[in-house]
CSV table of C-alpha atoms in Angstrom, one decimal:
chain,number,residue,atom,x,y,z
A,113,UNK,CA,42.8,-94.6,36.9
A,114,UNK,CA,41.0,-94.7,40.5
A,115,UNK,CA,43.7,-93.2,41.5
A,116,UNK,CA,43.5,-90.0,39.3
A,117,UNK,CA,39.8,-89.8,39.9
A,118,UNK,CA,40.5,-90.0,43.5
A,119,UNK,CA,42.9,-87.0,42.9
A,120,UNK,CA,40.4,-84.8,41.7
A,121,UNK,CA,38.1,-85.2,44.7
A,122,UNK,CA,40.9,-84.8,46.9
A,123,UNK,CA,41.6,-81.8,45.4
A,124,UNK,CA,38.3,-80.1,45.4
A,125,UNK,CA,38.0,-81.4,49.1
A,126,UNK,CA,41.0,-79.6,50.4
A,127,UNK,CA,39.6,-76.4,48.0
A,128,UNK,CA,36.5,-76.8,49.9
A,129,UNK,CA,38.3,-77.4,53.8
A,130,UNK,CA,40.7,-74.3,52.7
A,131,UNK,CA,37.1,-72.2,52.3
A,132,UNK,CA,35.6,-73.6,55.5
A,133,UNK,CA,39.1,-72.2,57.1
A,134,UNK,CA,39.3,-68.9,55.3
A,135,UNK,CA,35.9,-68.1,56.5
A,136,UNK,CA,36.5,-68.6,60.1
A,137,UNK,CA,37.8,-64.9,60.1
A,138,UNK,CA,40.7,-63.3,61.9
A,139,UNK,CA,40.1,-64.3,65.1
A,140,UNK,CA,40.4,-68.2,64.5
A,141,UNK,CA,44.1,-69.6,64.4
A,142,UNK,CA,42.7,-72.0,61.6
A,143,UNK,CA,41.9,-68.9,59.6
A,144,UNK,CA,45.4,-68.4,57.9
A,145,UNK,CA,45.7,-71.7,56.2
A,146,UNK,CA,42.6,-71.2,54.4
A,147,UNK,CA,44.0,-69.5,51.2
A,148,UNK,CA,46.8,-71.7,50.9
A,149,UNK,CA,44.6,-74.8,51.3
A,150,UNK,CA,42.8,-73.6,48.4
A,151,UNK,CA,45.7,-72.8,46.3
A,152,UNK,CA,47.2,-75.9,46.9
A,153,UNK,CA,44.0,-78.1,46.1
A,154,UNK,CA,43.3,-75.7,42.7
A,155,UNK,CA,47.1,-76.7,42.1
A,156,UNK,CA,46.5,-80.3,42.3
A,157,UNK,CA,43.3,-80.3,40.5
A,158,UNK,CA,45.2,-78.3,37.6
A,159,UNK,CA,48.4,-79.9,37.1
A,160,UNK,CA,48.4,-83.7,38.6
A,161,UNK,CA,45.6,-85.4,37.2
A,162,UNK,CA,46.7,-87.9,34.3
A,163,UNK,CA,45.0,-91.1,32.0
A,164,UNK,CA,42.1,-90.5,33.3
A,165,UNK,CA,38.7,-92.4,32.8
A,166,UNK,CA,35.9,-90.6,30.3
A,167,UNK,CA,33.9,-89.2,33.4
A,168,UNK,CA,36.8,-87.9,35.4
A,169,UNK,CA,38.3,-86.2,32.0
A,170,UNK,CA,34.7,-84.7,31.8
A,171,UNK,CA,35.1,-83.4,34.9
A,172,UNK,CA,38.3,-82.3,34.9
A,173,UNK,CA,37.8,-80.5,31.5
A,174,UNK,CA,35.1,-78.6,33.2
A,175,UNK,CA,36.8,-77.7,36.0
A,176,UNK,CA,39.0,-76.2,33.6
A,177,UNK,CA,36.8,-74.1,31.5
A,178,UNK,CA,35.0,-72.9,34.3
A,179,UNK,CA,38.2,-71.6,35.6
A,180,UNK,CA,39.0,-69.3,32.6
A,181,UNK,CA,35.1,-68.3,33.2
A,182,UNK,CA,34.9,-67.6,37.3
A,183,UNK,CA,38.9,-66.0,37.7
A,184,UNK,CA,37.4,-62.8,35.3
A,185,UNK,CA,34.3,-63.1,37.1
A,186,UNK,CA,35.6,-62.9,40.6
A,187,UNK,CA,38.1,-60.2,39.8
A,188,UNK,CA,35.6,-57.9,38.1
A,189,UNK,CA,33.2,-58.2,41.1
A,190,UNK,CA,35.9,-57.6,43.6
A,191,UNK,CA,36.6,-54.5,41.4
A,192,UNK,CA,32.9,-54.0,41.3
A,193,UNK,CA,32.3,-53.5,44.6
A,194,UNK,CA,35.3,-52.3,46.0
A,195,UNK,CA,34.8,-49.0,43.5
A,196,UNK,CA,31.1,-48.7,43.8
A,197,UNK,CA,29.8,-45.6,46.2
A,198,UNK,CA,28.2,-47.5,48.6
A,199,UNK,CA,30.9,-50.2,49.8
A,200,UNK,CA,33.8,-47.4,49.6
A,201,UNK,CA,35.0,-44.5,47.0
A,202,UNK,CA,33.7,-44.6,43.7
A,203,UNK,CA,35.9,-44.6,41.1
A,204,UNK,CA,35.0,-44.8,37.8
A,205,UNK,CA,38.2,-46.6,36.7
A,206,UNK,CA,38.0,-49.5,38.8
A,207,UNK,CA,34.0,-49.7,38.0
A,208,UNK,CA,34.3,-50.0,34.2
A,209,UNK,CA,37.4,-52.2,34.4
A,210,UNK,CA,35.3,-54.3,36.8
A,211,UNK,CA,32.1,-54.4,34.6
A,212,UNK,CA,34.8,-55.3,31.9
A,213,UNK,CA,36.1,-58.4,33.1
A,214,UNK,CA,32.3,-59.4,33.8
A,215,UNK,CA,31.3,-59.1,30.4
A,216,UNK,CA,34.3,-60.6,29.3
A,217,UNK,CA,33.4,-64.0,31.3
A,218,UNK,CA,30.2,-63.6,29.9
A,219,UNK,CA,32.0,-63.6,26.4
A,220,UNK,CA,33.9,-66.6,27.8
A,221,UNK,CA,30.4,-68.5,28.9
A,222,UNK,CA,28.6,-67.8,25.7
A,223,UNK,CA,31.6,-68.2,22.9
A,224,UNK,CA,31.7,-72.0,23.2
A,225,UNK,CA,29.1,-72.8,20.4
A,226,UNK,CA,27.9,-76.1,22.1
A,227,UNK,CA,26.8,-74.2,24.9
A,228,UNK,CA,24.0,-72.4,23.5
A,229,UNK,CA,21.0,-74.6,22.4
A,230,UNK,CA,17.0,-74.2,23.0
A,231,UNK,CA,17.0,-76.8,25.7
A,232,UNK,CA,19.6,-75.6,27.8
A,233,UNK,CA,18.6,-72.0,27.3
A,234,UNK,CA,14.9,-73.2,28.7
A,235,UNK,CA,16.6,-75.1,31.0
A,236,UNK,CA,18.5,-72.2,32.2
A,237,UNK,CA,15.5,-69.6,32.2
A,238,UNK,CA,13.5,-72.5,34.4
A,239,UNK,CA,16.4,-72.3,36.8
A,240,UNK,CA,16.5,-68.4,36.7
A,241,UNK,CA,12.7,-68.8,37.5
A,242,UNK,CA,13.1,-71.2,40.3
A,243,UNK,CA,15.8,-68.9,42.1
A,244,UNK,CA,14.0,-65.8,41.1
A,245,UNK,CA,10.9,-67.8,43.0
A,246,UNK,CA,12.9,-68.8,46.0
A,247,UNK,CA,14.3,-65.4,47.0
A,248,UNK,CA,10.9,-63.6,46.4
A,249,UNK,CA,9.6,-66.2,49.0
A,250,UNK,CA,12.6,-66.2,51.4
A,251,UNK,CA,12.1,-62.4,51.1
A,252,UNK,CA,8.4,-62.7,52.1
A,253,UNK,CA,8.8,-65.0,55.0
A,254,UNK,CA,11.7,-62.6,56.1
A,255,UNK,CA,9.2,-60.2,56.7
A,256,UNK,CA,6.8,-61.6,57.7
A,257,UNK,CA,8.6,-62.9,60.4
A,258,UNK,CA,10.4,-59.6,61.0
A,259,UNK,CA,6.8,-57.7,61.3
A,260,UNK,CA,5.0,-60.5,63.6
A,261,UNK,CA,7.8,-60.3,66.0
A,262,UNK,CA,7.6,-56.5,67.0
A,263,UNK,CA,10.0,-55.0,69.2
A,264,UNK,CA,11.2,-56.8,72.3
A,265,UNK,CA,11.8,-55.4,75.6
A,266,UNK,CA,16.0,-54.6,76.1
A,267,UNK,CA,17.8,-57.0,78.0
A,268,UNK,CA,18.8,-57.3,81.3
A,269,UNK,CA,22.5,-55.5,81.7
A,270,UNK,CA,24.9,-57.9,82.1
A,271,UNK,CA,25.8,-59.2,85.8
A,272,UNK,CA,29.4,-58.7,87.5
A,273,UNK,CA,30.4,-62.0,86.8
A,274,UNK,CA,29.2,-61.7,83.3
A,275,UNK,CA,30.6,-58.9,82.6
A,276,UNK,CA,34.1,-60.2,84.4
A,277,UNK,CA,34.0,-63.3,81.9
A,278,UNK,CA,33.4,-60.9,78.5
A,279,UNK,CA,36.4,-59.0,79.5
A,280,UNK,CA,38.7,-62.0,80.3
A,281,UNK,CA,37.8,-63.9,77.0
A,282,UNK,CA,38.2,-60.3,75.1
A,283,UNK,CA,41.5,-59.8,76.9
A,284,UNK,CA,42.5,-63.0,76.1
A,285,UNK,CA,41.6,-63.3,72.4
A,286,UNK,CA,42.6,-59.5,71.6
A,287,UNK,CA,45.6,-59.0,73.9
A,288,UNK,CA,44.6,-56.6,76.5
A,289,UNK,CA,44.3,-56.0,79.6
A,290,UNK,CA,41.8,-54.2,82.3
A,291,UNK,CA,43.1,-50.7,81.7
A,292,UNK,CA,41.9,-50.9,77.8
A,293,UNK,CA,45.8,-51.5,77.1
């Protein structure tokens, strides 16, 4: 049984190390294992574990349902934004198929009878308070801090040698060379 439980937190570790990797960006090498890092670690988490104990089964069972909750999720706000005017052309289409698959997670969340009850319903309006809280006062302190600082002087142009060592690390990472080639 250790073993198995041990196989689900291996799994979501190398999920969460093939995140850290995907979001490197292009420009690391590391960068191109991260999807399949995360594939592989869903894969294990999904079809390996076996007799486990009652917490690890909980777990695992969860993992599971909110799978079928955050894949229509995810897709419907890629769909979202990738159809909406401001992040690129609006297509109506791809914005009601996207606000389709969100409500339909929604339907997911909400159709297991267990999960609606007053306490976790208060609970989850306390927690939509607390959030709601936080980003108004993040939002205040942003600026705040973006008003007491007022404009700085430009800086200084960049020195020979400075400039020298920006090109060679661009030419370098990008594959160019002085001419812009």
């Amino acid at each position: 049984m250790i073993e198995d439980a041990g196989l689900i937190w291996a799994s979501l570790l190398i999920m969460a190390i093939g995140n850290s990797f995907h979001r490197m960006g292009p420009s690391f090498e590391r960068s191109r294992f991260g999807f399949p890092l995360m594939l592989l670690g869903l894969t294990c988490l999904i079809l390996f574990p076996e007799d486990l104990a009652d917490r690890e089964s909980e777990l695992h069972t969860s993992i599971l349902r909110s799978i079928a909750l955050i894949v229509p999720f995810s897709i419907g706000a890629i769909l979202i934004l990738r159809y909406s005017p401001t992040y690129g052309e609006s297509r109506t289409p791809g914005l009601v198929s996207g606000w389709l698959l969100v409500v339909i997670s929604w339907f997911i969340l909400y159709s297991d009878k267990s999960a609606i009850s007053l306490s976790g319903t208060t609970r989850g309006m306390l927690v939509l308070l607390g959030v709601f809280v936080s980003l108004v006062v993040v939002i205040i302190g942003t600026y705040l801090s973006e008003r007491s600082s007022g404009l700085k002087h430009e800086s200084e142009p960049l020195s020979n040698e400075e400039e020298d060592l920006v090109r060679t690390i661009l030419e370098r990472h990008l594959g160019g060379d002085e001419h812009g080639n």
